[in-house]
Coordinates of C-alpha atoms in Angstrom, one line a residue:
X264 CA 10.9 47.6 -42.4
X265 CA 13.3 45.4 -44.3
X266 CA 16.3 47.2 -42.9
X267 CA 14.9 46.7 -39.5
X268 CA 14.8 42.8 -39.8
X269 CA 17.9 42.6 -41.1
X270 CA 19.7 44.4 -38.5
X271 CA 17.7 42.1 -35.9
X272 CA 18.8 39.0 -38.0
X273 CA 22.4 40.3 -38.0
X274 CA 22.3 41.0 -34.1
X275 CA 21.1 37.5 -33.2
X276 CA 23.6 35.7 -35.6
X277 CA 26.5 37.3 -33.6
X278 CA 25.3 35.6 -30.7
X279 CA 25.0 32.2 -32.4
X280 CA 28.6 32.7 -34.2
X281 CA 29.7 32.8 -30.7
X282 CA 27.5 30.0 -29.4
X283 CA 28.8 27.5 -32.3
X284 CA 32.5 28.9 -31.9
X285 CA 32.4 27.1 -28.5
X286 CA 31.9 23.8 -29.9
X287 CA 35.1 24.2 -31.5
X288 CA 36.9 25.5 -28.4
X289 CA 37.5 28.5 -30.2
X290 CA 39.1 31.6 -28.4
X291 CA 36.8 34.5 -27.7
X292 CA 39.6 37.1 -27.6
X293 CA 41.1 36.2 -30.7
X294 CA 37.9 36.0 -32.3
X295 CA 37.2 39.7 -31.3
X296 CA 40.3 40.9 -32.5
X297 CA 39.7 39.3 -36.0
X298 CA 36.2 40.7 -35.9
X299 CA 37.5 44.4 -35.9
X300 CA 39.6 43.6 -38.6
X301 CA 36.7 43.0 -40.8
X302 CA 34.5 45.7 -39.1
X303 CA 37.2 48.5 -39.9
X304 CA 37.6 47.1 -43.5
X305 CA 34.0 47.1 -44.2
X306 CA 33.7 50.4 -42.7
X307 CA 36.6 52.1 -44.5
X308 CA 35.3 50.6 -47.8
X309 CA 31.2 51.5 -47.1
X310 CA 31.5 54.9 -45.5
X311 CA 34.9 56.1 -46.9
X312 CA 35.6 57.8 -43.6
X313 CA 38.2 60.7 -43.6
X314 CA 40.3 60.8 -40.5
X315 CA 41.6 64.4 -41.5
X316 CA 38.3 65.7 -40.3
X317 CA 39.2 64.9 -36.7
X318 CA 40.0 68.5 -35.3
X319 CA 41.4 69.2 -32.3
X320 CA 37.8 70.0 -30.5
X321 CA 36.9 66.0 -31.4
X322 CA 36.0 64.3 -28.2
X323 CA 39.3 61.7 -28.5
X324 CA 38.6 60.9 -24.6
X325 CA 35.1 59.7 -25.6
X326 CA 36.5 57.8 -28.7
X327 CA 39.4 56.3 -26.4
X328 CA 36.7 55.4 -23.8
X329 CA 34.5 53.6 -26.1
X330 CA 37.5 51.7 -27.9
X331 CA 38.6 50.3 -24.6
X332 CA 35.3 49.2 -23.4
X333 CA 33.9 47.8 -26.5
X334 CA 36.5 44.5 -26.8
X335 CA 36.1 44.3 -23.2
X336 CA 32.2 44.2 -23.3
X337 CA 32.3 41.9 -26.1
X338 CA 34.7 39.3 -24.3
X339 CA 31.8 39.3 -21.4
X340 CA 29.1 39.2 -24.3
X341 CA 31.1 35.8 -25.3
X342 CA 31.0 34.6 -21.7
X343 CA 27.5 35.1 -21.2
X344 CA 26.7 33.3 -24.1
X345 CA 28.7 30.4 -23.1
X346 CA 27.4 30.1 -19.6
X347 CA 24.1 31.6 -19.7
X348 CA 23.0 31.3 -23.4
X349 CA 21.8 33.3 -26.2
X350 CA 18.3 33.9 -24.6
X351 CA 19.5 35.5 -21.5
X352 CA 22.4 37.2 -23.3
X353 CA 20.2 39.1 -25.8
X354 CA 17.7 40.2 -23.3
X355 CA 20.5 41.5 -21.0
X356 CA 22.1 43.4 -23.9
X357 CA 18.6 45.2 -25.2
X358 CA 17.9 45.6 -21.4
X359 CA 20.7 47.6 -21.3
X360 CA 18.6 50.7 -23.0
X361 CA 17.5 51.5 -19.4
X362 CA 21.3 52.5 -18.4
X363 CA 21.2 55.2 -21.0
X364 CA 17.2 56.2 -19.8
X365 CA 18.4 56.5 -16.5
X366 CA 21.5 58.5 -17.2
X367 CA 19.2 61.0 -19.1
X368 CA 17.1 61.6 -15.9
X369 CA 20.1 61.6 -13.4
X370 CA 22.8 63.4 -15.2
X371 CA 20.9 65.3 -18.0
X372 CA 17.7 66.3 -16.2
X373 CA 15.4 64.8 -18.8
X374 CA 11.9 64.7 -17.8
X375 CA 10.6 61.2 -17.1
X376 CA 6.7 60.7 -18.2
X377 CA 4.2 58.1 -16.7
X378 CA 5.2 55.6 -19.5
X379 CA 8.8 55.8 -18.9
X380 CA 8.7 55.4 -15.4
X381 CA 6.6 52.5 -15.5
X382 CA 8.9 51.2 -18.4
X383 CA 12.1 51.4 -16.6
X384 CA 10.7 49.8 -13.3
X385 CA 8.8 46.9 -15.1
X386 CA 12.6 46.5 -17.0
X387 CA 14.4 46.2 -13.6
X388 CA 11.8 43.2 -12.6
X389 CA 11.9 41.7 -16.0
X390 CA 16.0 41.5 -15.6
X391 CA 15.8 40.0 -12.2
X392 CA 13.4 36.9 -13.4
X393 CA 15.4 37.0 -16.5
X394 CA 18.3 35.9 -14.7
X395 CA 16.8 33.9 -11.8
X396 CA 19.2 31.0 -11.4
X397 CA 17.8 27.6 -12.2
X398 CA 18.4 24.9 -9.5
X399 CA 20.0 22.4 -12.2
X400 CA 22.4 24.8 -13.6
X401 CA 25.7 24.5 -12.1
X402 CA 27.5 26.8 -14.3
X403 CA 25.2 29.9 -13.7
X404 CA 27.3 33.1 -14.0
X405 CA 24.8 35.7 -13.9
X406 CA 27.7 38.5 -13.3
X407 CA 28.5 38.2 -17.4
X408 CA 24.9 39.1 -18.8
X409 CA 25.1 41.8 -15.8
X410 CA 28.4 43.1 -17.4
X411 CA 26.8 43.0 -20.7
X412 CA 23.9 45.1 -19.7
X413 CA 26.2 47.5 -17.7
X414 CA 28.6 47.8 -20.4
X415 CA 26.7 48.0 -23.3
X416 CA 24.8 50.8 -21.2
X417 CA 27.4 52.8 -21.0
X418 CA 28.6 52.4 -24.3
X419 CA 25.3 53.6 -25.7
X420 CA 25.6 56.6 -23.6
X421 CA 29.1 57.5 -24.9
X422 CA 28.0 57.1 -28.5
X423 CA 25.0 59.4 -27.9
X424 CA 27.5 61.9 -26.7
X425 CA 29.7 61.2 -29.9
X426 CA 26.7 61.6 -32.1
X427 CA 26.2 65.1 -30.4
X428 CA 29.4 66.4 -32.0
X429 CA 28.2 66.7 -35.6
X430 CA 31.6 68.5 -37.0
X431 CA 33.0 65.1 -37.5
X432 CA 30.7 62.6 -39.5
X433 CA 29.4 60.0 -37.4
X434 CA 30.7 57.3 -39.4
X435 CA 34.1 58.7 -39.1
X436 CA 34.1 58.9 -35.6
X437 CA 32.7 55.0 -35.8
X438 CA 35.8 54.0 -37.9
X439 CA 38.3 55.9 -35.5
X440 CA 36.5 54.1 -32.4
X441 CA 37.0 50.7 -34.3
X442 CA 40.9 51.3 -34.8
X443 CA 41.2 51.8 -31.0
X444 CA 39.0 48.6 -30.1
X445 CA 41.1 46.8 -32.4
X446 CA 44.2 48.2 -30.6
X447 CA 43.3 46.9 -27.4
X448 CA 41.8 43.9 -28.5
X449 CA 45.1 42.9 -30.0
X450 CA 46.9 44.0 -26.7
X451 CA 44.6 41.5 -25.0
X452 CA 45.4 39.0 -27.2
X453 CA 49.1 39.6 -26.9
X454 CA 49.0 39.6 -22.9
X455 CA 47.1 36.0 -23.3
X456 CA 49.8 34.7 -25.6
X457 CA 52.7 35.9 -23.5
X458 CA 51.7 35.6 -19.9
X459 CA 48.7 33.0 -19.9
X460 CA 50.5 30.9 -22.4
X461 CA 47.3 30.7 -24.8
X462 CA 48.2 29.3 -28.3
X463 CA 47.1 31.3 -31.6
X464 CA 44.8 29.1 -33.5
X465 CA 44.0 29.8 -37.1
X466 CA 40.4 28.4 -36.5
X467 CA 39.5 31.8 -34.7
X468 CA 40.2 33.8 -38.0
X469 CA 36.8 32.8 -39.7
X470 CA 34.8 33.2 -36.5
X471 CA 36.1 36.7 -36.2
X472 CA 35.5 37.6 -39.8
X473 CA 31.9 36.4 -39.6
X474 CA 31.1 38.1 -36.3
X475 CA 32.6 41.3 -37.8
X476 CA 30.6 40.8 -40.8
X477 CA 27.3 40.5 -39.2
X478 CA 28.3 43.0 -36.3
X479 CA 28.9 45.9 -39.0
X480 CA 25.6 44.7 -41.1
X481 CA 23.6 45.0 -37.8
X482 CA 24.9 48.5 -37.5
X483 CA 24.6 49.6 -41.2
X484 CA 21.1 48.3 -41.4
X485 CA 20.1 49.9 -38.2
X486 CA 21.3 53.2 -39.4
X487 CA 19.4 52.5 -42.5
X488 CA 16.4 51.8 -40.3
X489 CA 16.6 55.0 -38.7
X490 CA 16.7 56.9 -42.3
X491 CA 13.8 54.9 -43.5
X492 CA 11.7 56.0 -40.3
X493 CA 13.2 59.1 -40.1
X494 CA 9.9 60.6 -38.8
X495 CA 9.2 57.7 -36.1
X496 CA 12.7 56.6 -34.8
X497 CA 10.8 55.2 -31.9
X498 CA 9.4 52.3 -34.2
X499 CA 13.1 51.3 -35.0
X500 CA 14.0 51.7 -31.2
X501 CA 11.3 49.3 -30.0
X502 CA 11.3 47.2 -33.1
X503 CA 15.0 46.2 -32.8
X504 CA 14.9 45.5 -29.1
X505 CA 11.5 43.3 -28.8
X506 CA 12.8 41.8 -32.3
X507 CA 16.1 40.6 -30.8
X508 CA 14.6 39.5 -27.5
X509 CA 11.8 37.4 -29.4
X510 CA 14.1 35.9 -32.3
X511 CA 17.0 35.4 -29.7
X512 CA 14.4 33.3 -27.7
X513 CA 13.2 31.2 -30.1
X514 CA 16.7 30.4 -31.7
X515 CA 18.1 29.8 -28.0
X516 CA 15.2 27.3 -27.1
X517 CA 14.7 25.6 -30.3
X518 CA 18.2 25.4 -31.9
X519 CA 20.3 25.2 -28.8
X520 CA 17.8 23.5 -26.5
X521 CA 18.7 26.3 -23.7
X522 CA 16.7 25.8 -20.7
X523 CA 14.4 28.5 -19.4
X524 CA 11.9 28.1 -16.4
X525 CA 8.8 29.6 -16.4
X526 CA 10.2 32.4 -14.2
X527 CA 12.8 33.2 -17.0
X528 CA 9.9 33.0 -19.6
X529 CA 7.7 35.5 -17.7
X530 CA 10.8 37.8 -17.3
X531 CA 11.0 38.0 -21.0
X532 CA 7.5 38.6 -21.3
X533 CA 7.8 41.4 -18.6
X534 CA 10.9 42.8 -20.9
X535 CA 8.7 43.1 -24.0
X536 CA 6.0 45.0 -21.8
X537 CA 8.8 47.2 -20.5
X538 CA 9.9 48.2 -24.4
X539 CA 6.4 48.9 -25.3
X540 CA 6.3 51.3 -22.2
X541 CA 9.4 53.0 -23.3
X542 CA 8.2 53.3 -27.2
X543 CA 5.1 54.9 -25.8
X544 CA 7.1 57.2 -23.7
X545 CA 8.7 58.5 -27.0
X546 CA 5.5 59.2 -28.5
X547 CA 4.5 61.7 -25.8

């Protein structure tokens, strides 16, 4: 249970760092690049990945797709936190679980039981309520959390496909994906420096390192939680998603004074109910 709690904390802290960095006018794309520097270093020294394990049959195409998507989705995550706040962004990220669930049904012909159908339907209704525009919010950019939802959902599908290729250790695959993501993030930064005339600012380095540390720890503790609950992975699945939504709501509302309408709060409540139904569907 400790690993699960630590994973939840690390996930929410990543959002907090992006929120705080906004006060210092930090650059999200530069933060994301340095995030991967920290993640690659930690992954290398923690898991000792062996790139020689990559053979000709390794899913390089999927590695590349995930490596390209990750920094782009991270940019939308930063923009969503900036314009929509931690509460709605965390909820959108966690509700992204419905994308791989729908993919399992539509693409992989996975059978749906009643609990899963109810969970998916309630989840979509919850999303509509959570992202409902407030009349006094002139900077409402619902497209950002929507992209976070779809982006992380697609990334989750691709990571699941990577996990199915057991010849290469999952941690080695993760390290390789981080390398590609770092290269893509550098390309984005260089483009903005040369074409958009943005300035490189050293203040982005500590923010990026912090994001990388907590992002990596989130993954590490999540993997450890799954090992600890090997007999009941649904507990980790449901606990992680509900925990992040609840803690993200508390942090956003009380520490950053994010405004939530009654409809938004009702949407968050529905999101928790949806995750409970998904949890119950895994037990059938």
